[in-house]
CSV table of C-alpha atoms in Angstrom, one decimal:
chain,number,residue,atom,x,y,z
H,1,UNK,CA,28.7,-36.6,-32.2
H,2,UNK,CA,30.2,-37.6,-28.5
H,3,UNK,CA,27.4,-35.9,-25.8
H,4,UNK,CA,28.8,-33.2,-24.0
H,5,UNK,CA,28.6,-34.6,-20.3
H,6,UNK,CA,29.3,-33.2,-17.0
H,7,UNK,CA,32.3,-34.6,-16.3
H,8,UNK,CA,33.8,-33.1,-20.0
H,9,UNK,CA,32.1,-29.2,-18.6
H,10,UNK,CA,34.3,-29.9,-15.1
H,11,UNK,CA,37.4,-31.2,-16.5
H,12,UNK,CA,37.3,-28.7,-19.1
H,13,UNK,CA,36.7,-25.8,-16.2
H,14,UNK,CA,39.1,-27.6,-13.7
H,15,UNK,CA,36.9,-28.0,-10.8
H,16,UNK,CA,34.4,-30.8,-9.6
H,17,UNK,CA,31.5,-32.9,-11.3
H,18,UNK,CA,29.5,-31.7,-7.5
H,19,UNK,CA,30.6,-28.3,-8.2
H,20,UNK,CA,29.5,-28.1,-11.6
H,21,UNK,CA,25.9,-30.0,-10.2
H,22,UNK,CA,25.8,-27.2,-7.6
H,23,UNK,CA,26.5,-24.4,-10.8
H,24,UNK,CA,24.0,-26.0,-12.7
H,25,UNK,CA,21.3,-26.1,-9.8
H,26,UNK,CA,22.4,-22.5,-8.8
H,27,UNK,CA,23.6,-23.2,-5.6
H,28,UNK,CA,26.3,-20.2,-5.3
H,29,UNK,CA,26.6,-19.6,-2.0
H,30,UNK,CA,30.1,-21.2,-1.5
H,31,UNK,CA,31.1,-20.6,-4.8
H,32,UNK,CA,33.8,-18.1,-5.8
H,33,UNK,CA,32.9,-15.6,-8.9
H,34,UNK,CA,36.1,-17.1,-10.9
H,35,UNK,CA,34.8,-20.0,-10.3
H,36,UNK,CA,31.4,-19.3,-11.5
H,37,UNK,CA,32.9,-17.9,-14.7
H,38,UNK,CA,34.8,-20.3,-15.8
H,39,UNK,CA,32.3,-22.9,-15.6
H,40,UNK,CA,30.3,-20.7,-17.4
H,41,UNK,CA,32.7,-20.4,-20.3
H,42,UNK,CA,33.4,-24.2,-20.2
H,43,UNK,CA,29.3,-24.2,-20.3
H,44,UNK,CA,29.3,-22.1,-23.5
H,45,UNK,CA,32.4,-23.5,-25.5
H,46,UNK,CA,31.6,-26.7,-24.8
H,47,UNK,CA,27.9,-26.2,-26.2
H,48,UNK,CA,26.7,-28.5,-22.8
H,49,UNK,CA,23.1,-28.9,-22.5
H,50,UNK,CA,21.8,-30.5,-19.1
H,51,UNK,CA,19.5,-33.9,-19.8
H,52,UNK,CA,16.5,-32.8,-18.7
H,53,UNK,CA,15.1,-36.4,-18.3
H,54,UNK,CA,18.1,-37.6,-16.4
H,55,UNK,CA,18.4,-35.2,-13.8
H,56,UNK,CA,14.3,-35.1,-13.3
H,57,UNK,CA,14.9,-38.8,-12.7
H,58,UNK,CA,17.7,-38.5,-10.4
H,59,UNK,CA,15.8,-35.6,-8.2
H,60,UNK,CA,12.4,-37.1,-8.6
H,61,UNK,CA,11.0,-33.7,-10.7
H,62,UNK,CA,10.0,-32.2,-13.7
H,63,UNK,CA,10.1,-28.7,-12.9
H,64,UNK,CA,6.8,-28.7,-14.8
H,65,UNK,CA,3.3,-28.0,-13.3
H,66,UNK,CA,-0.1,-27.9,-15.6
H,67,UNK,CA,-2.6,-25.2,-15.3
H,68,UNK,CA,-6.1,-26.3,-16.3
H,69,UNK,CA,-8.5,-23.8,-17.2
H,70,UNK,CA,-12.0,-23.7,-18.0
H,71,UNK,CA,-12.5,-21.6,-20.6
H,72,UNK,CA,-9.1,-19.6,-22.0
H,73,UNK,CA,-11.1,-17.0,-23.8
H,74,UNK,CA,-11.8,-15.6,-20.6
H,75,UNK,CA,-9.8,-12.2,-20.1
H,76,UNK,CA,-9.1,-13.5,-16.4
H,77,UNK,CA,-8.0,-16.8,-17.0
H,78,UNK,CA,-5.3,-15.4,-19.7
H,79,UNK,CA,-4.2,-13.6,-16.7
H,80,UNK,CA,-4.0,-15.8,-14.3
H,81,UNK,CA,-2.5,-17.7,-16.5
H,82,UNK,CA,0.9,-15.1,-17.4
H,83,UNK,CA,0.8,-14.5,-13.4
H,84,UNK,CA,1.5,-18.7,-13.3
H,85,UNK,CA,3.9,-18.4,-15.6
H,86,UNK,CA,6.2,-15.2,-14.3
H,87,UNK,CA,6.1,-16.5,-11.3
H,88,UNK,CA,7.0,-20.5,-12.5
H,89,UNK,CA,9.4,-18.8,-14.7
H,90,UNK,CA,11.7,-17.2,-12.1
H,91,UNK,CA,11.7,-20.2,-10.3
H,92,UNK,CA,13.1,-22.3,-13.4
H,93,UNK,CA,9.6,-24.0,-13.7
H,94,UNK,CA,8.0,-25.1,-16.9
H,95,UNK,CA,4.0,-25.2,-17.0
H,96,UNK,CA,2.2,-26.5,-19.6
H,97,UNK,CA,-1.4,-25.0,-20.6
H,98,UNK,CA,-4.7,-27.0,-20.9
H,99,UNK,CA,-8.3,-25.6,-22.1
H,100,UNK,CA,-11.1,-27.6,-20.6
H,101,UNK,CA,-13.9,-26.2,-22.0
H,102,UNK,CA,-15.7,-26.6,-18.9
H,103,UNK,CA,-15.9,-30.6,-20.0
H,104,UNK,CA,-15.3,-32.9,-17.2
H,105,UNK,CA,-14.2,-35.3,-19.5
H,106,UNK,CA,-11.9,-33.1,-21.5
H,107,UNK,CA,-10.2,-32.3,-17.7
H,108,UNK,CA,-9.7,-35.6,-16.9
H,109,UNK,CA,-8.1,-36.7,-20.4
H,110,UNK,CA,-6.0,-33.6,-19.2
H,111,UNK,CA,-5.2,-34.8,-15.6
H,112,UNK,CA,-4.3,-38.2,-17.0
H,113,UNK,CA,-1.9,-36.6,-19.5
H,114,UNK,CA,-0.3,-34.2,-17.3
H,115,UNK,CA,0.3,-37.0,-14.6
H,116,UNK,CA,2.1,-39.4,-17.4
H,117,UNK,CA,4.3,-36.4,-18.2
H,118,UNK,CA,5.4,-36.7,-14.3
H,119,UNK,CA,3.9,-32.4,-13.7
H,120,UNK,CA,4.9,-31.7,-10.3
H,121,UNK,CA,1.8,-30.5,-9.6
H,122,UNK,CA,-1.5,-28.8,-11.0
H,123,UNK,CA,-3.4,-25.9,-10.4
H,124,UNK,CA,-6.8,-26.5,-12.2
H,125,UNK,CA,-10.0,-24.4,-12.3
H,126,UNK,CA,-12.3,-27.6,-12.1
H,127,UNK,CA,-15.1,-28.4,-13.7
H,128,UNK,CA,-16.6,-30.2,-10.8
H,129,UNK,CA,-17.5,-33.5,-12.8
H,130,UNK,CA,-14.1,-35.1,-11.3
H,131,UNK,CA,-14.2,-35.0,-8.2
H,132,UNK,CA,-12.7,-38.7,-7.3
H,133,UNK,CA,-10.3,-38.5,-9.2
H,134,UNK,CA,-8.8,-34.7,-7.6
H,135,UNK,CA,-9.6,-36.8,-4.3
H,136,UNK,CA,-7.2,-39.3,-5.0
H,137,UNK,CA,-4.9,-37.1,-5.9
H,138,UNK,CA,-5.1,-35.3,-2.4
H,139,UNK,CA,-4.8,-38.6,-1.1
H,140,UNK,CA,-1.7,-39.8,-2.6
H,141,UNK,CA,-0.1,-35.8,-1.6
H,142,UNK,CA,-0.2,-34.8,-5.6
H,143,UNK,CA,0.2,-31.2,-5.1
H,144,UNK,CA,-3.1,-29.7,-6.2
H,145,UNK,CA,-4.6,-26.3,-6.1
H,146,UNK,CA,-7.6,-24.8,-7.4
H,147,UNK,CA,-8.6,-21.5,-8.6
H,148,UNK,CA,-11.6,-19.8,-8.9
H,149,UNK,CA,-13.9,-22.7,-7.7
H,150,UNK,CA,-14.7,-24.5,-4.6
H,151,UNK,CA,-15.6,-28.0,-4.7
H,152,UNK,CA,-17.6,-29.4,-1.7
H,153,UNK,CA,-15.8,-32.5,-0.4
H,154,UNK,CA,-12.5,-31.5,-1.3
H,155,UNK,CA,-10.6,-30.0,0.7
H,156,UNK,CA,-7.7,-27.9,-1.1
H,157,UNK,CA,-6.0,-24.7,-1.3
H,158,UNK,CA,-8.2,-22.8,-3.2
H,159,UNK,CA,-8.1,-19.4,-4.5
H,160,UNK,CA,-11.2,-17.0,-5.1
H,161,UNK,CA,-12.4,-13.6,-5.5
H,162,UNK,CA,-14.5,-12.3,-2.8
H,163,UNK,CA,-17.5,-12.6,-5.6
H,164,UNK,CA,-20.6,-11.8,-3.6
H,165,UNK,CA,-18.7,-7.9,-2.5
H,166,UNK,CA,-18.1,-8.0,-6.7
H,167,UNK,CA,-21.9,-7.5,-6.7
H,168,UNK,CA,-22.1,-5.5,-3.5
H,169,UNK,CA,-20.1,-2.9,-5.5
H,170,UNK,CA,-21.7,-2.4,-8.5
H,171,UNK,CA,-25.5,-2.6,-6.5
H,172,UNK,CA,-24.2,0.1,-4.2
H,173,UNK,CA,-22.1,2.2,-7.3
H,174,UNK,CA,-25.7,2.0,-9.4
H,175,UNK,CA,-27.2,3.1,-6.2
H,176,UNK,CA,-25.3,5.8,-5.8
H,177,UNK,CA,-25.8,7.0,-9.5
H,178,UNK,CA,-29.5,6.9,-9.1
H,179,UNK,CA,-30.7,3.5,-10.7
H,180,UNK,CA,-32.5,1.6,-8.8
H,181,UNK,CA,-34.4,-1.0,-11.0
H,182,UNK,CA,-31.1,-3.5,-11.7
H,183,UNK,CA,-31.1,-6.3,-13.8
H,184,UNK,CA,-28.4,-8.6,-14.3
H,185,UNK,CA,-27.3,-10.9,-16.8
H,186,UNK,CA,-25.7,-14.5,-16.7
H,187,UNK,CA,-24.3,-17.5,-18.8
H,188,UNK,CA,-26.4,-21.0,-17.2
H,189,UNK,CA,-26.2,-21.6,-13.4
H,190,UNK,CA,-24.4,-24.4,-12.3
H,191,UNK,CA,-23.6,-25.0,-9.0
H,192,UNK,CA,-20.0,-25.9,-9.4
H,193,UNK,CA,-19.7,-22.9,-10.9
H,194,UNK,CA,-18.7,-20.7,-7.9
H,195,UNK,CA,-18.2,-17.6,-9.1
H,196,UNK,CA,-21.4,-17.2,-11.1
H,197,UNK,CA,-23.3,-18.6,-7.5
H,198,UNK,CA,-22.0,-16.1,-5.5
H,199,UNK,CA,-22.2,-13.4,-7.8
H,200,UNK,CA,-25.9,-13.5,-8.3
H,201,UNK,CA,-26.6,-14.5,-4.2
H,202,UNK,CA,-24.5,-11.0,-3.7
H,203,UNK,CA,-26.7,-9.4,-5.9
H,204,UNK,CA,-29.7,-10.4,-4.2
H,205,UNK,CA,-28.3,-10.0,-0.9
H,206,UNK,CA,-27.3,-6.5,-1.8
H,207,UNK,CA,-31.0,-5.2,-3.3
H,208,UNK,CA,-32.3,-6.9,-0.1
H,209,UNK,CA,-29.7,-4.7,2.1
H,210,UNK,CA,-30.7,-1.6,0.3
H,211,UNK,CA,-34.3,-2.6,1.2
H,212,UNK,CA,-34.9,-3.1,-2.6
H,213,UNK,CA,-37.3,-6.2,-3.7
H,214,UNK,CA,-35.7,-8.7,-5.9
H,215,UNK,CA,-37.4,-8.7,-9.5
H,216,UNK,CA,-37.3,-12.1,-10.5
H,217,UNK,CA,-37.8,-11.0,-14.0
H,218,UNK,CA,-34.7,-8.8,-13.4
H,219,UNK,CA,-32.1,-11.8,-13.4
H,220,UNK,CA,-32.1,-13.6,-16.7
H,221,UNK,CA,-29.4,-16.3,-18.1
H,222,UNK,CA,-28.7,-17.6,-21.2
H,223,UNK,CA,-25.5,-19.5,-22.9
H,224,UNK,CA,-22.8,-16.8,-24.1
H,225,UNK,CA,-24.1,-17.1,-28.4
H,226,UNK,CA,-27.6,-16.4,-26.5
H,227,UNK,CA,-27.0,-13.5,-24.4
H,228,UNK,CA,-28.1,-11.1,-26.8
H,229,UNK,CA,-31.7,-12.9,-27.5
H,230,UNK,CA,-32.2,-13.3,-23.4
H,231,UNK,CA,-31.3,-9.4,-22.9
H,232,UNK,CA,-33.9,-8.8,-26.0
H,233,UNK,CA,-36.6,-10.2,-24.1
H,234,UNK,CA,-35.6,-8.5,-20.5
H,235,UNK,CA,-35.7,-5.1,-22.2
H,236,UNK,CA,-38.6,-5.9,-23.9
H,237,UNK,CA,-40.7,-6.4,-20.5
H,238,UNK,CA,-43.3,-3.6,-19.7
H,239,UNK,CA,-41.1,-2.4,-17.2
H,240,UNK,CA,-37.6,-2.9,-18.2
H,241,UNK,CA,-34.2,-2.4,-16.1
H,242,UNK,CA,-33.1,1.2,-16.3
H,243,UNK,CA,-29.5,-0.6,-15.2
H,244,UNK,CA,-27.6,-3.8,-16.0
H,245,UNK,CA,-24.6,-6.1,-14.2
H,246,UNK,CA,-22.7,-8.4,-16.7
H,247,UNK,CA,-21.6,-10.9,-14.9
H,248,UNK,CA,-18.5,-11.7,-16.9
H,249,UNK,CA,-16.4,-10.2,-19.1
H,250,UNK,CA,-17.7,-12.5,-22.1
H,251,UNK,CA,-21.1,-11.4,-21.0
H,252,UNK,CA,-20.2,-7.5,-21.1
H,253,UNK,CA,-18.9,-8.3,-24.6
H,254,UNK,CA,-22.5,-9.0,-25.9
H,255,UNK,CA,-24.3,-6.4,-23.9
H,256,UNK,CA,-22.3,-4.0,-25.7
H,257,UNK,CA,-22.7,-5.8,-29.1
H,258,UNK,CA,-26.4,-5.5,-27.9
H,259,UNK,CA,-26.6,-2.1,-27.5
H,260,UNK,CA,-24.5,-1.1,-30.6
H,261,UNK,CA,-26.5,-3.1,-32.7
H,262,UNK,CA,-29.7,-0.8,-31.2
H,263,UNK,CA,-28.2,2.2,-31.1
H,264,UNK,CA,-28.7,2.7,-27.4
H,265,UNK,CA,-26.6,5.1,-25.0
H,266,UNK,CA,-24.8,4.7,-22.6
H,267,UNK,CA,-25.6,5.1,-19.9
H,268,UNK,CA,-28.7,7.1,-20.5
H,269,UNK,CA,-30.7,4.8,-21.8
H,270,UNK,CA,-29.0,1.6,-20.0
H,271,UNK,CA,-26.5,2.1,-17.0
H,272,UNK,CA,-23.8,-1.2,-17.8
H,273,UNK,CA,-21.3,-2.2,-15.4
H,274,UNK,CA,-19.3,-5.5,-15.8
H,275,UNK,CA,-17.4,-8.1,-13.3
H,276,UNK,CA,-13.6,-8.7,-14.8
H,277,UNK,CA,-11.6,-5.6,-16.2
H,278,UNK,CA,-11.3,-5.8,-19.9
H,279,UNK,CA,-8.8,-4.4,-22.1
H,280,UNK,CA,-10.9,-1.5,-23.8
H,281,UNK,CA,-12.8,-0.6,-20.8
H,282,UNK,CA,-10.7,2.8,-20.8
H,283,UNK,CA,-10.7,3.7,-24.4
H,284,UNK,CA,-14.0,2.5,-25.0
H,285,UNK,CA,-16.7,5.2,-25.9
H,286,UNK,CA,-18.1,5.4,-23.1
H,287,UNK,CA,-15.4,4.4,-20.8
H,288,UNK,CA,-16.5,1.3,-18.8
H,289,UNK,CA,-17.5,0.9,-15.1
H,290,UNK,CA,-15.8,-2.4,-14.2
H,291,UNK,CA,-15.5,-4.5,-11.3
H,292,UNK,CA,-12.0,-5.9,-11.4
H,293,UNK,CA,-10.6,-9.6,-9.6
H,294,UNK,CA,-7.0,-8.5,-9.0
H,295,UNK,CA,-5.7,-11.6,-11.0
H,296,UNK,CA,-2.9,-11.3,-11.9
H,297,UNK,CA,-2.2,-11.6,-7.7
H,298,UNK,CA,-4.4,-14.1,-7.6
H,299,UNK,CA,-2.3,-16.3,-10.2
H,300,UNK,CA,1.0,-15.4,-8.3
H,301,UNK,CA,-0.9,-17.1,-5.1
H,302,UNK,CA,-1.6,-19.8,-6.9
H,303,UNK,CA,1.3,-20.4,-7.6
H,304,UNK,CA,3.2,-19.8,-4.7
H,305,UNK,CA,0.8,-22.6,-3.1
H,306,UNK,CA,2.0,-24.8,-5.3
H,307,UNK,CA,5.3,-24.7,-5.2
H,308,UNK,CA,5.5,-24.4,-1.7
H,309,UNK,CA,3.5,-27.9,-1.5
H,310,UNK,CA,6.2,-29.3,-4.2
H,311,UNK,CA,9.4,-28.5,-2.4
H,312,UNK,CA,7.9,-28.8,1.5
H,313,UNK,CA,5.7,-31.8,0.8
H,314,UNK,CA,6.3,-32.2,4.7
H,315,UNK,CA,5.5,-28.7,6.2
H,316,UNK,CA,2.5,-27.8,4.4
H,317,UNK,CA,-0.5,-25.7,6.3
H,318,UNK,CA,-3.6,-27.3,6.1
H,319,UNK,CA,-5.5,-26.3,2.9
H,320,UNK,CA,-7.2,-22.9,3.4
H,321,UNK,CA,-9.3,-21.0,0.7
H,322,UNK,CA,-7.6,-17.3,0.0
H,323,UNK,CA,-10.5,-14.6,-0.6
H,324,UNK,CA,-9.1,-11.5,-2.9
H,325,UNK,CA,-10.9,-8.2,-2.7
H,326,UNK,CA,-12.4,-6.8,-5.9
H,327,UNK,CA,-11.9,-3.2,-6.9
H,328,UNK,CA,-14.7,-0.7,-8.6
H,329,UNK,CA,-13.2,0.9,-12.0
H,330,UNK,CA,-16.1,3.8,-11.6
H,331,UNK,CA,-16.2,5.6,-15.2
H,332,UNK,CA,-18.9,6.6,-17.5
H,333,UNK,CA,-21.0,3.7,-18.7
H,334,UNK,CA,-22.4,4.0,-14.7
């Protein structure tokens, strides 16, 4: 069969091969509403469908950005991610979705295949293990923005909870309920891992600005299929915590496997509170304390930064990291 071309869509409408272009790319503003219609119904009858590769040839785009996360199972990322995507969607851009696993080789395969795809840009939550390669990126003006992470040396828009007042609330919110030996649980500390970083120096710097001495033995990691073994052995002490900070949402998923499994109460025998909103926190039983990361915001920024840095490659700000405030869910489990 003969392809459908624009010249067929604007002889069949009678009006211009431009003013069909400037249908297409929804330029309206000197465009009559008959006009719009009946290009639209020389559109449909004719069955046209644009060719995507030529016309991202002929304006040097894609339309298509990749999002590179580090781990997708996290409630935030998903998020994030559906923020991206609204936002990309009413802009008529694609994005295509990678899972890094926190693997700095698994991102860079991901970079590499993104970039021979011709993305317009990336927003990535980086693993820190590729930090040449982002920097040569930067250097070339790919547009690049991260999430969730700073990585020393680069210098990028970058956005990020406030993570040390995520710890300052739940300190002050146990406080205020009457605990005041506070342990906290974490997955392995890496320093390119920001969030987890600042989460636990809050959490220190909030005991110390109650004028409450850090317990060393109080602050116990572990990898996530471990969590339940680590908080085992921090009960277990001769003076165990009377109240506990998850400090992600995949952590909060085994402390309350935990305390299921040993039929403890909450709160009375262990006080919980967990960083990241989850899903069930309301209808669990009890309801769940929660510090939330307003991310679905957070994605939309992300975006925005982006695409601002695709279409005004010439009148971008220099990169700035964008701090979001996190919110206490106070309920029961506290």
């Amino acid at each position: 069969m003969k392809r459908i071309t624009i010249s067929d869509v604007a002889e069949h409408a009678g009006v211009s091969k431009s003013t069909v272009s400037q249908y297409l790319n929804k330029r309206y503003d000197y465009m009559g509403q008959k006009t719009k219609e009946r290009i639209e119904q020389a559109v449909k009858e004719l069955g046209y469908s644009p060719n995507i590769i030529a016309r991202s040839l002929k304006q040097k785009s894609t339309m298509t950005i990749g999002v590179i996360v580090a781990n997708i199972l996290h409630v935030f990322s998903t998020q994030v991610i559906r923020a991206i995507e609204d936002f990309c969607n009413e802009k008529d851009f694609h994005v295509i979705i990678c899972n890094a696993d926190d693997d700095p080789e698994k991102e860079k395969r991901y970079i590499e295949m993104l970039q021979s795809k011709q993305v317009d840009g990336i927003i990535a939550f980086p693993t820190g293990g590729n930090v040449e390669l982002y920097k040569a990126l930067i250097e070339v003006q790919f547009p690049v923005v991260f999430m969730d992470r700073i990585i020393p040396g680069i210098e990028i828009d970058t956005v990020i909870l406030d993570n040390e007042k995520a710890s300052f609330l739940a300190v002050e919110e146990f406080l205020r309920k009457g605990y005041r030996e506070i342990g906290m649980l974490s997955p392995p500390l890496r320093e390119n891992v920001t969030s987890r970083m600042e989460r636990i120096n809050g959490f220190k710097k909030a005991l110390d600005n109650k004028q409450i001495t850090f317990n060393q033995n109080y602050l116990m990691v572990g990898e996530i299929n471990n969590i339940q073994v680590v908080m085992k052995e921090m009960l277990e002490q001769d003076n165990p915590p009377d109240a506990l900070l998850a400090l992600n949402d995949r952590v909060l998923h085994e402390v309350l496997a935990f305390t299921k499994k040993h039929r403890m109460r909450l709160p009375e025998d262990l006080a919980v509170i967990g960083i990241d909103e989850v899903s069930y926190a309301n209808i669990y039983s009890p309801a769940l304390t929660t510090i939330q990361q307003p991310a679905f915001d957070m994605g939309k920024k992300a975006a925005e930064l982006l695409l601002n840095r695709i279409t005004n490659k010439e009148n971008c700000m220099d990169p700035k990291i964008y701090r979001f405030e996190p919110k206490l869910n106070s309920r029961e489990s506290c």
